[in-house]
Each structure stands twice: as C-alpha cells, then as structure tokens.
Coordinates of C-alpha atoms in Angstrom, one line a residue:
Chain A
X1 CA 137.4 134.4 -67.2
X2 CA 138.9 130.8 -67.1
X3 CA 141.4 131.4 -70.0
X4 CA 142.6 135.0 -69.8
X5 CA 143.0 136.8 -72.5
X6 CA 146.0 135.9 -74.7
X7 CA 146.9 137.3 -78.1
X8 CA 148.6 134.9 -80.6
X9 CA 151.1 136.2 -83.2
X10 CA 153.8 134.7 -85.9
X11 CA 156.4 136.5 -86.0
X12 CA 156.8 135.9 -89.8
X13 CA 152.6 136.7 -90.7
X14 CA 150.5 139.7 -90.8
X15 CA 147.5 139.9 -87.9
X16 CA 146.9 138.2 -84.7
X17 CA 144.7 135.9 -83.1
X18 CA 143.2 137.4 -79.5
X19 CA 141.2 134.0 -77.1
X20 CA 139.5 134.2 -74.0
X21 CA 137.5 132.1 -72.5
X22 CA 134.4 133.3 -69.7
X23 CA 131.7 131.5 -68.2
X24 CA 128.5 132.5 -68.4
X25 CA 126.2 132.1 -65.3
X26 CA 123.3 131.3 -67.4
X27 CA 123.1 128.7 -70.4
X28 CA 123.2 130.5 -73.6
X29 CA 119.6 129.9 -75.5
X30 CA 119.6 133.1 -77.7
X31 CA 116.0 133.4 -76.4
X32 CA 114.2 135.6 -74.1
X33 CA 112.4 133.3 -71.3
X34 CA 108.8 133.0 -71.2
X35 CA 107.3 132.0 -68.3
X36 CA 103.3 130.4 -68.7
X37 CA 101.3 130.4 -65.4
X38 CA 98.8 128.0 -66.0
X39 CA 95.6 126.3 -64.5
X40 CA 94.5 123.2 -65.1
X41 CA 91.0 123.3 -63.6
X42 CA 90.1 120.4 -61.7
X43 CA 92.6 117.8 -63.2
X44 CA 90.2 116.0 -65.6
X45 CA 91.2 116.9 -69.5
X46 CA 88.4 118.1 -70.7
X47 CA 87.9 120.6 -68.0
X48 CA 91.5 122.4 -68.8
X49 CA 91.4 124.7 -71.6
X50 CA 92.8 124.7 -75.0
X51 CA 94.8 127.8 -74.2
X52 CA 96.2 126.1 -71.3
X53 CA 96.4 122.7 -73.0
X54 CA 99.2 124.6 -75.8
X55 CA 100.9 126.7 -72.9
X56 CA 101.4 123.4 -71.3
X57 CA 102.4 121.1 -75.1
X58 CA 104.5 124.0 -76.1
X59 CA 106.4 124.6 -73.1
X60 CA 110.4 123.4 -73.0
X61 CA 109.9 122.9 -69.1
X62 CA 106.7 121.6 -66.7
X63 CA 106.8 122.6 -63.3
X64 CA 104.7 121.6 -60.6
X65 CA 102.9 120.0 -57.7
X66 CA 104.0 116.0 -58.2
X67 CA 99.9 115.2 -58.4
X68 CA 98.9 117.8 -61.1
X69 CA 101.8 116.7 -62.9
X70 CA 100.2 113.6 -63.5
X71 CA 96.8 114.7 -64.1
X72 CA 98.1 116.4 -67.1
X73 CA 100.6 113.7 -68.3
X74 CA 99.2 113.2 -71.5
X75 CA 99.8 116.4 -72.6
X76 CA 103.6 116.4 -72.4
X77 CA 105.7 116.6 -75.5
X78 CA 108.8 114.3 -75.4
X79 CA 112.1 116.0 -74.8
X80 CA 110.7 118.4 -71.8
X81 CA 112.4 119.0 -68.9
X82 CA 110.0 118.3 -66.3
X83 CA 110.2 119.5 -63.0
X84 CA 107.7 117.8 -60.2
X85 CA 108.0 119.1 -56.8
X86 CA 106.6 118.2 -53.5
X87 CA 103.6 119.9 -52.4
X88 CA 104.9 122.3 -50.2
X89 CA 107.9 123.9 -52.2
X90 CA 105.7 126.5 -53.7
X91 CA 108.3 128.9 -53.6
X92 CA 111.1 126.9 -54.5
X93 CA 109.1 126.0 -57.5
X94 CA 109.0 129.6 -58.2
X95 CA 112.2 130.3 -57.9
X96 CA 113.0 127.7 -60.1
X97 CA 110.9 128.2 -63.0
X98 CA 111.8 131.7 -62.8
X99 CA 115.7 130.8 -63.2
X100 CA 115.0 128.5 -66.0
X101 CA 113.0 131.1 -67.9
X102 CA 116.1 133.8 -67.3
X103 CA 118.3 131.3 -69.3
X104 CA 116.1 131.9 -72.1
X105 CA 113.7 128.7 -71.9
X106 CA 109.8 128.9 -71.8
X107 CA 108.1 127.5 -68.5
X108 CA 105.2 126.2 -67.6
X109 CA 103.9 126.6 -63.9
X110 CA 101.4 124.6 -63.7
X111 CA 98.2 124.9 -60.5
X112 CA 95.5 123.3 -60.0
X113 CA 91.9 125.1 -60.5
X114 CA 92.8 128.7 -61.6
X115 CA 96.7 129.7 -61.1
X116 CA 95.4 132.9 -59.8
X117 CA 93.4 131.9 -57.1
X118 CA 95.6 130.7 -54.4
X119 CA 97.5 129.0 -57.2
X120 CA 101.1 129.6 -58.4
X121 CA 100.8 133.1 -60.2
X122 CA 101.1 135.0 -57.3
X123 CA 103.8 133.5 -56.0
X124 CA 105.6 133.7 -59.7
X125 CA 104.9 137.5 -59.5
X126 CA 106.0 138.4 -56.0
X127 CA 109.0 136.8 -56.9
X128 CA 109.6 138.3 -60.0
X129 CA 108.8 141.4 -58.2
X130 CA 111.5 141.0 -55.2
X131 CA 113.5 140.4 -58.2
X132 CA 113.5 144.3 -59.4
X133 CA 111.6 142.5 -62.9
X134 CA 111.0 145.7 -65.4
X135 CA 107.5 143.5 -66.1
X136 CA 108.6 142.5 -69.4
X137 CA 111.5 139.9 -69.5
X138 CA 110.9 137.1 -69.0
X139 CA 107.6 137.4 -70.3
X140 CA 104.7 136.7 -68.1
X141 CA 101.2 135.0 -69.4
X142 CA 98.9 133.7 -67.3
X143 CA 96.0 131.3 -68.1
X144 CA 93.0 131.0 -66.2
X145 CA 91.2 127.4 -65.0
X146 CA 88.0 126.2 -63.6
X147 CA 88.9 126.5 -59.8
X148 CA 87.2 124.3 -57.2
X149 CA 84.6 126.5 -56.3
X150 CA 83.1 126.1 -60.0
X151 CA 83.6 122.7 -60.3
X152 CA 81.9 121.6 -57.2
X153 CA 79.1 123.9 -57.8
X154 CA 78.6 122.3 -61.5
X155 CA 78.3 119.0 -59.6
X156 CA 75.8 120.4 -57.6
X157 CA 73.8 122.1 -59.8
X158 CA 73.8 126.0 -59.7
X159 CA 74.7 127.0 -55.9
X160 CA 76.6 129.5 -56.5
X161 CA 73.7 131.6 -58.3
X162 CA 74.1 134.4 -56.4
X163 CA 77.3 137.4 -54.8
X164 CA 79.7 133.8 -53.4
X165 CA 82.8 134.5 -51.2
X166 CA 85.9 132.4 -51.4
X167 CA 87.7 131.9 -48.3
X168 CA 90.7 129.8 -47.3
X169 CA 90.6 128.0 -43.9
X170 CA 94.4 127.6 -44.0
X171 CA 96.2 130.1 -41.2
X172 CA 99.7 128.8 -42.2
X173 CA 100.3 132.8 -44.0
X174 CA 97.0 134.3 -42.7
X175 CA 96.4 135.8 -39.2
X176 CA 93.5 133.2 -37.9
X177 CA 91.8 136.9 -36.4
X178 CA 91.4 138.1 -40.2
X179 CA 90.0 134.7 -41.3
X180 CA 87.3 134.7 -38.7
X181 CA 86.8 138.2 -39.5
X182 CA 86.2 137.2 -42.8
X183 CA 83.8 134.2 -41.9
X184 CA 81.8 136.6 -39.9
X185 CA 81.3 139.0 -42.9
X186 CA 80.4 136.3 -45.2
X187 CA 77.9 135.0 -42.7
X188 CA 76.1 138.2 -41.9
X189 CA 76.4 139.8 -45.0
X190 CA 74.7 136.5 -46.4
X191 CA 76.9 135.4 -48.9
X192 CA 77.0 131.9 -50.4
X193 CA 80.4 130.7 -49.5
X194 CA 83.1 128.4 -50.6
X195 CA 85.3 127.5 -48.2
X196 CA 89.2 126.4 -49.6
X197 CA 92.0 124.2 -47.4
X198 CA 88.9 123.0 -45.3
X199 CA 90.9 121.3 -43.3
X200 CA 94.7 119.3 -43.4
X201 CA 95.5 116.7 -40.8
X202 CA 97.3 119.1 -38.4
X203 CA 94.7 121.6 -38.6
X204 CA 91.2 120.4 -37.7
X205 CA 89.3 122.5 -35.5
X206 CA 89.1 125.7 -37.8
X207 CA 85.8 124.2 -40.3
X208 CA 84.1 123.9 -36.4
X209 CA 85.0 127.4 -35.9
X210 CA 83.3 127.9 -39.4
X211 CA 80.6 126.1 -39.0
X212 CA 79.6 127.9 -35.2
X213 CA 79.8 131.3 -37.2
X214 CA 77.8 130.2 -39.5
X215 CA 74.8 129.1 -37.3
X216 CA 74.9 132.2 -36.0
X217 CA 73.7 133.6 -38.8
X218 CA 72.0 131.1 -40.7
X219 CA 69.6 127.9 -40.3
X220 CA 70.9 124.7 -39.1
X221 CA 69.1 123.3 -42.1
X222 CA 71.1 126.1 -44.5
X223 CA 72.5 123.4 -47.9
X224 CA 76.2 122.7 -47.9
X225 CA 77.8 121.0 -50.6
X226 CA 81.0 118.9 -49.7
X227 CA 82.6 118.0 -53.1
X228 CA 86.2 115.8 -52.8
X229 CA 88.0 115.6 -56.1
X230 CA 85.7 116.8 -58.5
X231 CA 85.9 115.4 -62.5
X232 CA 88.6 113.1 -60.9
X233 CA 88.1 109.5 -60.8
X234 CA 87.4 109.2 -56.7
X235 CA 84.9 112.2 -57.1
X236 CA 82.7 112.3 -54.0
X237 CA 79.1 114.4 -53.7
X238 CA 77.9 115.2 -50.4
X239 CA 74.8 117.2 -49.9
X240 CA 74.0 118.1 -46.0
X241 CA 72.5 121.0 -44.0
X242 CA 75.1 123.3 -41.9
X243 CA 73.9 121.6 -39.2
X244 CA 75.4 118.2 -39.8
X245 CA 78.4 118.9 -42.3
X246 CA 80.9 118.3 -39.4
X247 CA 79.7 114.0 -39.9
X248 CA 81.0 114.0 -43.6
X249 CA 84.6 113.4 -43.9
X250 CA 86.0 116.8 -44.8
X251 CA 90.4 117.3 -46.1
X252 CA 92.1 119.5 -48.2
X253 CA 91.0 118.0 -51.4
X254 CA 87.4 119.4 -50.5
X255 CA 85.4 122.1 -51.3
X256 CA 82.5 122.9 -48.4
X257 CA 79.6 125.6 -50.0
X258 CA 77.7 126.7 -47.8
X259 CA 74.4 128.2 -49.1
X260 CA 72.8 131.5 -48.3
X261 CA 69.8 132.1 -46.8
X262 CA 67.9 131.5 -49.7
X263 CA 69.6 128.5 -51.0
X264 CA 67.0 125.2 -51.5
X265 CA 67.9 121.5 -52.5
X266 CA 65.1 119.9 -55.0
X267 CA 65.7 116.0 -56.0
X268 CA 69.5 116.1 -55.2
X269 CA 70.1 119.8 -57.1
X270 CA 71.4 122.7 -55.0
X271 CA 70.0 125.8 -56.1
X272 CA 70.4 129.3 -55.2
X273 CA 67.8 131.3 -57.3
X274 CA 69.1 134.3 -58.8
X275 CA 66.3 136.8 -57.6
X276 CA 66.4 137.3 -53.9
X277 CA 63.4 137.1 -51.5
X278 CA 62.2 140.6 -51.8
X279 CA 59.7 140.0 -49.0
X280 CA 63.0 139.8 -47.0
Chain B
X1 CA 41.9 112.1 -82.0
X2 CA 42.2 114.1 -85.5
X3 CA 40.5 110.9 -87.2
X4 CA 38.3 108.6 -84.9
X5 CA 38.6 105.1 -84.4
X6 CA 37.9 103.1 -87.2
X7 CA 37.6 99.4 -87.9
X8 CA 38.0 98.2 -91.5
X9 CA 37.5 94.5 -92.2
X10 CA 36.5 92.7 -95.7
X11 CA 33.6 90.8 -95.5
X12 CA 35.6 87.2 -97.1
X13 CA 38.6 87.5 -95.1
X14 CA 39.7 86.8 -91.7
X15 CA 41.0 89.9 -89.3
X16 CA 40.8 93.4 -89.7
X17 CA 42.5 96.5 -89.7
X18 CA 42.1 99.1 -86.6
X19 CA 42.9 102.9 -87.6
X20 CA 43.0 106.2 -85.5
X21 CA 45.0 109.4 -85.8
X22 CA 45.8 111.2 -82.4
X23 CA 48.0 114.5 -82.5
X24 CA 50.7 114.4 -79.2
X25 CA 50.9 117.5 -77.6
X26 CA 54.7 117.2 -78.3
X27 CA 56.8 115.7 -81.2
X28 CA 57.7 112.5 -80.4
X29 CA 61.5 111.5 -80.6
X30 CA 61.6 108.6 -78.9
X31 CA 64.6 109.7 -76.5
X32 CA 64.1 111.4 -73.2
X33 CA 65.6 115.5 -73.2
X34 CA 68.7 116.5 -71.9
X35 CA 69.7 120.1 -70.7
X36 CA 73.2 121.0 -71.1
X37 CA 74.0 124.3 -69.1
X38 CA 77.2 125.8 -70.4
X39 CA 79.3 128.3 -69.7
X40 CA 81.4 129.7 -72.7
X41 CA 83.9 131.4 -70.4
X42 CA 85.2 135.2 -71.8
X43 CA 83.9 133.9 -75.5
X44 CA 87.4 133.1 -77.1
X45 CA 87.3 129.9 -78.3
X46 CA 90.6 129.2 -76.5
X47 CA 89.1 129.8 -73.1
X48 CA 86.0 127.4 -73.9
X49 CA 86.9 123.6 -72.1
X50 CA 86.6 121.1 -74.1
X51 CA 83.3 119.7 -72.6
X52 CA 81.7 122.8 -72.8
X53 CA 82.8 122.7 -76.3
X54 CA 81.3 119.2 -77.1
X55 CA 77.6 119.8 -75.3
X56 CA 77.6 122.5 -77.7
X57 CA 78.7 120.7 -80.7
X58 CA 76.4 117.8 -79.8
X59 CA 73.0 119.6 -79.0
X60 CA 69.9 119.5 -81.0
X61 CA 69.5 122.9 -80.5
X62 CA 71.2 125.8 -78.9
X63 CA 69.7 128.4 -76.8
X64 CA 71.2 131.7 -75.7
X65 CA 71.4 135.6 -75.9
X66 CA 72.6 136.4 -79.7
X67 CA 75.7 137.9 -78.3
X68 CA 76.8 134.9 -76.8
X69 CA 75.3 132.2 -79.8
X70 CA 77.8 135.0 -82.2
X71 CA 80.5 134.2 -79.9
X72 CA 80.5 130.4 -80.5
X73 CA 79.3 130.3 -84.3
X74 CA 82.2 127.9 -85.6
X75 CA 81.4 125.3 -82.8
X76 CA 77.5 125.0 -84.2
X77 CA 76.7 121.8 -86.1
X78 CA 74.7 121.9 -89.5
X79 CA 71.0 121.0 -88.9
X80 CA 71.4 122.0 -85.2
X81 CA 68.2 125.0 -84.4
X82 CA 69.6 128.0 -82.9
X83 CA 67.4 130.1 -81.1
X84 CA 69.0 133.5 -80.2
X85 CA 66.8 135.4 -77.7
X86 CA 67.4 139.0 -76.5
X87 CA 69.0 139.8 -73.5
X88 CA 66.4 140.2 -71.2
X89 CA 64.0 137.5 -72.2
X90 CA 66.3 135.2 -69.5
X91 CA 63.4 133.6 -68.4
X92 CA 61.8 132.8 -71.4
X93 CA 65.3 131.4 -72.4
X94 CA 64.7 129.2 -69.6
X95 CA 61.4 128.0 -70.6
X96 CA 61.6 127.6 -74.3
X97 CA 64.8 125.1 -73.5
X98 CA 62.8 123.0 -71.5
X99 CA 60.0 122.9 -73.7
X100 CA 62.3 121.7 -76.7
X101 CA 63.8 119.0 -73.7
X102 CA 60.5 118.0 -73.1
X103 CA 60.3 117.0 -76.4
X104 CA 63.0 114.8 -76.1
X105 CA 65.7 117.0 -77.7
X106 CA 69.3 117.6 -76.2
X107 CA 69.3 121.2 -75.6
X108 CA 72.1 123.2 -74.7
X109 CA 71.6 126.5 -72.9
X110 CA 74.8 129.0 -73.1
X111 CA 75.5 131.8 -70.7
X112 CA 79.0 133.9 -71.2
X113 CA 81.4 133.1 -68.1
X114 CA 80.1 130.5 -66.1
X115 CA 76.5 129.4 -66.3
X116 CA 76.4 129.4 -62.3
X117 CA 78.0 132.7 -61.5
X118 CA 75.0 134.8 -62.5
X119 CA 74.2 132.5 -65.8
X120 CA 71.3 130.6 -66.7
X121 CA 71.9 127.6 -65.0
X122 CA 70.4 128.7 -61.8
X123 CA 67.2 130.3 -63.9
X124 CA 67.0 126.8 -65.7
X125 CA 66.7 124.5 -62.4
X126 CA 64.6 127.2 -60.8
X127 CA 62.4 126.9 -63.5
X128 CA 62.5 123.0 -63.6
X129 CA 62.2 123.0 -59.5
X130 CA 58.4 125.0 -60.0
X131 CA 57.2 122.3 -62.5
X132 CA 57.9 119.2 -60.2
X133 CA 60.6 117.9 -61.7
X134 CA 61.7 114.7 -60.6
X135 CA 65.1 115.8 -60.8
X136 CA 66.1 112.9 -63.9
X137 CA 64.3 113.8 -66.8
X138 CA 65.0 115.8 -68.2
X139 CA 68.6 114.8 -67.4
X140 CA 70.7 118.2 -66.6
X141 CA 74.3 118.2 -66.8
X142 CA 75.9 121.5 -66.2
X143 CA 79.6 122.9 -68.0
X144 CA 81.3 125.5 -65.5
X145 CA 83.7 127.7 -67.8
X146 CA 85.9 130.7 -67.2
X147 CA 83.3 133.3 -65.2
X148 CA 84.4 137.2 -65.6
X149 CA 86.5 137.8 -63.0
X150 CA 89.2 134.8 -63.7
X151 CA 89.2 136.2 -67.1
X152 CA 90.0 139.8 -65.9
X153 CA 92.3 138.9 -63.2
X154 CA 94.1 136.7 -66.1
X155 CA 95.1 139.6 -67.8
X156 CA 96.1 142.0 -64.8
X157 CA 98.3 139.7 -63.0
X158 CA 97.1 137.8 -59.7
X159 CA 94.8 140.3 -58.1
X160 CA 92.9 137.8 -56.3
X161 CA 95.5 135.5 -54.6
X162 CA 93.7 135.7 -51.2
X163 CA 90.3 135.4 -50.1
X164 CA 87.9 137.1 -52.5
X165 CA 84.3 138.2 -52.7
X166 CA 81.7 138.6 -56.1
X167 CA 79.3 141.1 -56.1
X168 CA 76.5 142.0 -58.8
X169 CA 75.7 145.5 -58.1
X170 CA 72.5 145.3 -60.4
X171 CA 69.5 145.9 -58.0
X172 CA 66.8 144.2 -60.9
X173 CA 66.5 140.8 -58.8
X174 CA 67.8 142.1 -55.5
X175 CA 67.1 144.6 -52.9
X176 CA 69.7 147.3 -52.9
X177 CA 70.0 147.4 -48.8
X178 CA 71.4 144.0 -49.1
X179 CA 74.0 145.1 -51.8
X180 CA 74.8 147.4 -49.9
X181 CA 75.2 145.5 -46.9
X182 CA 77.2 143.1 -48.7
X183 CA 79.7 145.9 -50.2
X184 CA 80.1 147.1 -46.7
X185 CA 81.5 143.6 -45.1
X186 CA 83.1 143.2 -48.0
X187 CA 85.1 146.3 -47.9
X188 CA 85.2 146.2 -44.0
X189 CA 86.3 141.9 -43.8
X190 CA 89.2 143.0 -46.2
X191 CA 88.4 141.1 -49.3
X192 CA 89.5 141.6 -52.9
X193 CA 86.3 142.7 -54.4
X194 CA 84.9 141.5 -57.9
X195 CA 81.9 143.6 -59.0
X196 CA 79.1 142.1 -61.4
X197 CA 76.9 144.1 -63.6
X198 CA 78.9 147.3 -62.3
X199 CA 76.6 149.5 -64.1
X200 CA 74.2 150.0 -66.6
X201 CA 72.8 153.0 -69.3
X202 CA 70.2 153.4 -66.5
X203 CA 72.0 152.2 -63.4
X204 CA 74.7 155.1 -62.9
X205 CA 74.8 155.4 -59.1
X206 CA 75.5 152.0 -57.4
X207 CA 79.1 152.4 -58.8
X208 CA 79.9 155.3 -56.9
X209 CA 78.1 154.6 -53.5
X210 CA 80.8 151.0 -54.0
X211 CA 83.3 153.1 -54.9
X212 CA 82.3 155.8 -51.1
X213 CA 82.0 152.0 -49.6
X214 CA 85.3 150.8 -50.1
X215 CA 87.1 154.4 -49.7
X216 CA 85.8 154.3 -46.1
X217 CA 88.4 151.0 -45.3
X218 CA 90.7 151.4 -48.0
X219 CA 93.4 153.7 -48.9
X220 CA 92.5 155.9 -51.9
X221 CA 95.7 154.5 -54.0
X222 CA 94.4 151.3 -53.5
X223 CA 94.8 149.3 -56.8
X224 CA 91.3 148.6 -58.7
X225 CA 91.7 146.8 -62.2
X226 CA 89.0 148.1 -64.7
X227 CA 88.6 145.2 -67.7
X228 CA 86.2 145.7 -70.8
X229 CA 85.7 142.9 -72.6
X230 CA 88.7 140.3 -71.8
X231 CA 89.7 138.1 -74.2
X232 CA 88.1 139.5 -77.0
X233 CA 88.8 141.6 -80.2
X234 CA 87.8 144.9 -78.1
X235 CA 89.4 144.4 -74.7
X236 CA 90.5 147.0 -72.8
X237 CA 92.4 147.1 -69.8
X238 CA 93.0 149.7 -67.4
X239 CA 94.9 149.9 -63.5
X240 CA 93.6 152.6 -61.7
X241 CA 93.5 153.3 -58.0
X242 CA 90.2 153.7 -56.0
X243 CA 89.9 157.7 -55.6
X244 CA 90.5 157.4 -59.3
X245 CA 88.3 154.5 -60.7
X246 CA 85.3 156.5 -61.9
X247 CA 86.9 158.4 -64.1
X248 CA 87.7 155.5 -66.3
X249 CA 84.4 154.4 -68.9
X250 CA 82.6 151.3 -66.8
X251 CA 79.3 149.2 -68.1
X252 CA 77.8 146.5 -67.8
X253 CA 80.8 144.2 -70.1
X254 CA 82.6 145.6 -67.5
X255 CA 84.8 143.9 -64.8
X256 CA 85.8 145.9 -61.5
X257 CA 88.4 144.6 -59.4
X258 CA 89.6 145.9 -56.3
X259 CA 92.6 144.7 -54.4
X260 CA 92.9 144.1 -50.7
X261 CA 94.9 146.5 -48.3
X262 CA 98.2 144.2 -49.3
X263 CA 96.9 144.8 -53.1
X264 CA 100.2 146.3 -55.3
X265 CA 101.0 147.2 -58.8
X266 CA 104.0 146.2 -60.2
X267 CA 105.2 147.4 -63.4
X268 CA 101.7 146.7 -64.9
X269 CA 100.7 143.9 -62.9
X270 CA 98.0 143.8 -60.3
X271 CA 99.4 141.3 -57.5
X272 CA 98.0 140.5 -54.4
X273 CA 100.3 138.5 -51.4
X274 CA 99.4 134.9 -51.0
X275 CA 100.8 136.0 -47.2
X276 CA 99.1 138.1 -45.4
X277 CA 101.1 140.9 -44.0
X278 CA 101.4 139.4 -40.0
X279 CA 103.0 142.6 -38.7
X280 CA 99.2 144.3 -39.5

C-alpha cells in the first residue's frame, strides 16, 4: 500500500468515502498473456509461414535474436514493443518475454528455422516450467519453420531422401562424450546427417572430430553439402565429398549434410534415392 | 510426315509455295519445362510458405496423390490440369510430371510435409538422374515445407530440442535389418526418435519390435507423443509413455515421437532440455 487506507466522513452528511492506494507489481492490461513461439524458417519472407507471419503482425511485443529481428522487419506493426537481444541471452530473452506476457500482453519469441528445434520454445517452456506454470496461463502456441536442415537440402536437391539425423556440434550444454556418441551412431547406423553449430570461432576442432568418425564408416568420396545462409542474400552452395569438406570454409551460419552410403551427386543435384540398395 | 513434301508453284508467276505436315512427338509450347517439387507441410493452408504456395498457384498443371491435391484445392488456378494419382502409383507420379515438363509445361509435383523428407522430390530427380538429364532442363526448383514431425512436435510442446533422429519404419523400399539397425543406435546414442510410416493395415509388427528397441535403453515412463493428423480438421493428440504407447490407435497418418532420457511432460507439454543433464 502507498496510501493506507483512510475513511473520509462529514460530520453533517450521510455515508463515507474509504481510499487506498496499492501498487501492483504487474501493469494492469485486463488481459491474460499469450505467449507465440515462432519460427521464421530461414529468414527470407517467403519461406516463413502465414501462421507465423500473423503470430508475428499481431503480437504487442517482438522478441528476439538482433539478426532475425531484422529479417522479419517488414512484418512489424507500428506501435510494438520490440525487444532485440544479443545472441547469447537466450534465457534472458525468455525470461523476459515470459514477464511481459504475465502482465497480460501477447509475445512473440521469435527463432530462426523451427522454434522447436534448438530454437527458443524449449527454453520458453523449461522456464515456464521452473515457474510452477499450470500449462494454461499465459497461453502457449508454438509455430513451426523451415529449419536449416530443409532449407539447405532444398538447395541441394533431395539429400535428405532417406531416415536423416540432426546433431549439434556445439558442447557449450552437451557433454562432448554424448555428442561423439551420437556421431558414431549416425555413422554406423548409416544415417544421412545434418550437422548444426558446425563450428564458432572458439570451437574448431569438433567438425574434424566429425569428419574422422565419419570416414570410419563411410567413403572418402561420401556427398556433403555445406550450405551458409540459405534463401538469404549471401547464400553460399558447396557440394564436396567427406573427404575434402574440411577445405570449405565452414561457421555457425552453416549447415554440413553428410550423405549416406547411398547418396550420389548427378549435374550439381544431391540425391539420396528413397529405395535402399537391397543388394546391400 | 502426316502430309509429304509438296511444292506448289503457278505456272505465270514467280516463286512457290513449299508445304509439309510433320506431327512432334510432343506439343510444342515454345518454353522449356520446369519442375516445381513442393512440400505442402501438415495441409492447413496456414502452414503452406508462401513460395510453396505460389509454384502451386503458378503451374500448368499439378501433380500429386488426391489426398494431398484435396488439401490445397483453393490455391488451384482455373485452366490449370490436375492430375490426382493414387497413393502408390509414386513412381508413375514421377514420370507423368516429367513427361508434361518435357513438353514444356511448368509442372508442379506436391508431396504432404516436405517433398525431401520421404516426398517425391527425391523419386523425381532419381527418375530425371536415369534419363541423362543434363541437370538444366528441365529446370527443377524444389519448395521445402513443414515435414511431419515439426508439425507434431508443434502441437506437443518442444520434444525435439536436442539432437534428433527420423525414421520410416516401412520395410517396402528398405531392408528391415537396416531399420532395425538404425532404431537400435538410435535408442542406444540417446536421440529423440521421430518414426515415419509407423504402421500400416498390413505392417502391424515393426511398431512393437521399436517400441522392445527403445524399452531396452529407455525408462518405460519415458514420454512418447502420438499425433494423428496435425493441423487438420481430425487431429488428434495423445502423450503417452513408452510401456504404454501401443495401446493408443497408430497408422500410417500417424506421427510417433519419443523423447530422450532428459524427455518430461509438463502439464500437457512434451519438453525436452536444450541442456543436457552433465551430472549423467
């Protein structure tokens, strides 16, 4: 309370007048919050879709990575409160849009590829979840995207054809034992692969690591696709062999597939067919 | 030549007319063919991108399981041919749209999800790769879109935060020892599991020798999302565990998801840790 409680009477009149005055921690909006979990795809607007396109227009905040944020300028409505963070505040940026949808407002989260696939969305929700949420206030949607996987493969024609793993390079929340663990199962098992946070500019030696497993298994001459910033202006197309992937400049903003055993290239076209070999 | 060679000239004039009538083995157009491969993600139109949207819109003709063309019947164009084949005439699918190419149509080619996770886009290079094509004409472009398990996961939550794996457990095209090699590093390496074609009116078993698979690594509680038909009018969501999954109605519009040791449910929602737990 700021102003206690005081009662106000005239000594000559019938009633009273009773004031108090209390701050509430949250703004008052007289909604419940929503909060949109949304992918983008790859960054290029007609790659994102419409579903996500109205979360994103209808939203009264935007929050997100400084660079998606821009990808999707256009589709901002005047009068939004939008929130661009640096790239590794992830769960401050959580955190955040979750308090602004608990006074009521409806967020965006914005991720690029598919929220749920080391996008924001999890994050949201193991928040929400150390929270004690009863899963229904604020209100949780989440909108799928193109991730990186699909849009590099579309570039490349159809490598991804046949049973694909996904598997992040990136050790920063991962024990690096599980990931090789991982790398080994892929390779042996012979699934095509897609290989996320290739690489960063700390952590370099973990695609060579890859890449060894993989010869292990596989051809040297094995396809690889290295695909930087797909449907984005500086979109670069690298097709290879396992071999010789570690000569192509390879960051974060890449995606590395890595063929299976069957996988062929024909004219520039990566193609894993969809029967397999049954000869073996 | 229908009508030979023929030279007609007036006997008081100067020139003469040269005549002959030759049938083309295909219609001519005077363009060269396009393919468009496109996926129509979960078959809402608000989960379509835009671009998949416009190659459909913009084709000559259309080409795709009746199902699907159903799906997408407000996007079609008056004039545009349609040809709806059934759903196991994939390869004549395939065939038929480079034929009409050929020709010098723009055809576009529609699988559900995306046409490189198990679409037609692979059966449609394939197809071109065996005739010699010289990898420009027809011109190909392909149109990823929203493949089955983003849709599923979607509407569950985040189930496949961390590294994931897809697996079709239809044993038409592929050798079931190498399924079942696959399910067995994929259960073993720790990966959230999407399973493909999970089973059919004929195929009953594979489900349960996945489901014996993943019990051997996994706890028996361990959260498996069950989706029918997401994003449509008769979608149907279930969270089970996996001692429990089979007792829930799977086939082949089905999606199976199963978590990762860290896999939880909260209140409804399927998350999986972006962080792995380091103490295990």
């Amino acid at each position: 309370l700021l102003v206690p409680k005081q009662i106000v009477k005239s000594a000559n009149q019938v009633g009273a007048v009773t004031v108090a005055i209390a701050q509430s921690p949250v703004e008052y909006t007289g909604r419940l919050g929503k909060l949109l979990l949304v992918g983008i795809g790859p960054g290029n607007l007609e790659q994102i879709t419409p579903a996500a396109k109205t979360a994103i227009s209808s939203a009264d905040a935007v929050i997100g990575y400084s660079l998606y944020i821009n990808l999707i300028a256009t589709l901002r409505r005047p009068g939004q409160i939008i929130e661009a963070l640096p790239i590794t505040q992830e769960t401050q940026r959580a955190k955040r849009a979750i308090e602004l949808a608990e006074w009521g407002l409806t967020v965006a989260v914005v991720s690029s590829g598919d929220c749920g696939i080391y996008g924001m969305a999890g994050l949201v929700l193991e928040e929400l979840r150390s929270r004690g949420w009863d899963g229904k206030t604020p209100e949780v949607q989440v909108f799928p995207g193109i991730t990186a996987l699909q849009a590099a493969a579309s570039r490349v024609g159809a490598p991804l054809m046949h049973d694909f793993c996904a598997i992040s390079l990136s050790d920063l929340l991962t024990p690096w034992p599980v990931i090789e663990k991982r790398l080994e199962a892929s390779a042996a098992a012979d699934f095509v692969t897609a290989l996320y946070n290739p690489r960063s500019r700390n952590r370099t030696e973990q695609i060579a690591i890859a890449q060894r497993i993989f010869l292990k298994h596989r051809k040297p001459d094995t396809p690889v696709a290295i695909v930087v910033s797909a449907y984005r202006e500086d979109e670069k197309i690298t097709l290879t062999t396992l071999d010789k992937m570690l000569e192509i400049p390879i960051d974060m903003l890449t995606m590395v597939l890595i063929g299976n055993q069957s996988t062929d290239v024909h004219q520039d076209w990566m193609i894993t067919p969809r029967g397999y070999r049954l000869e073996g």
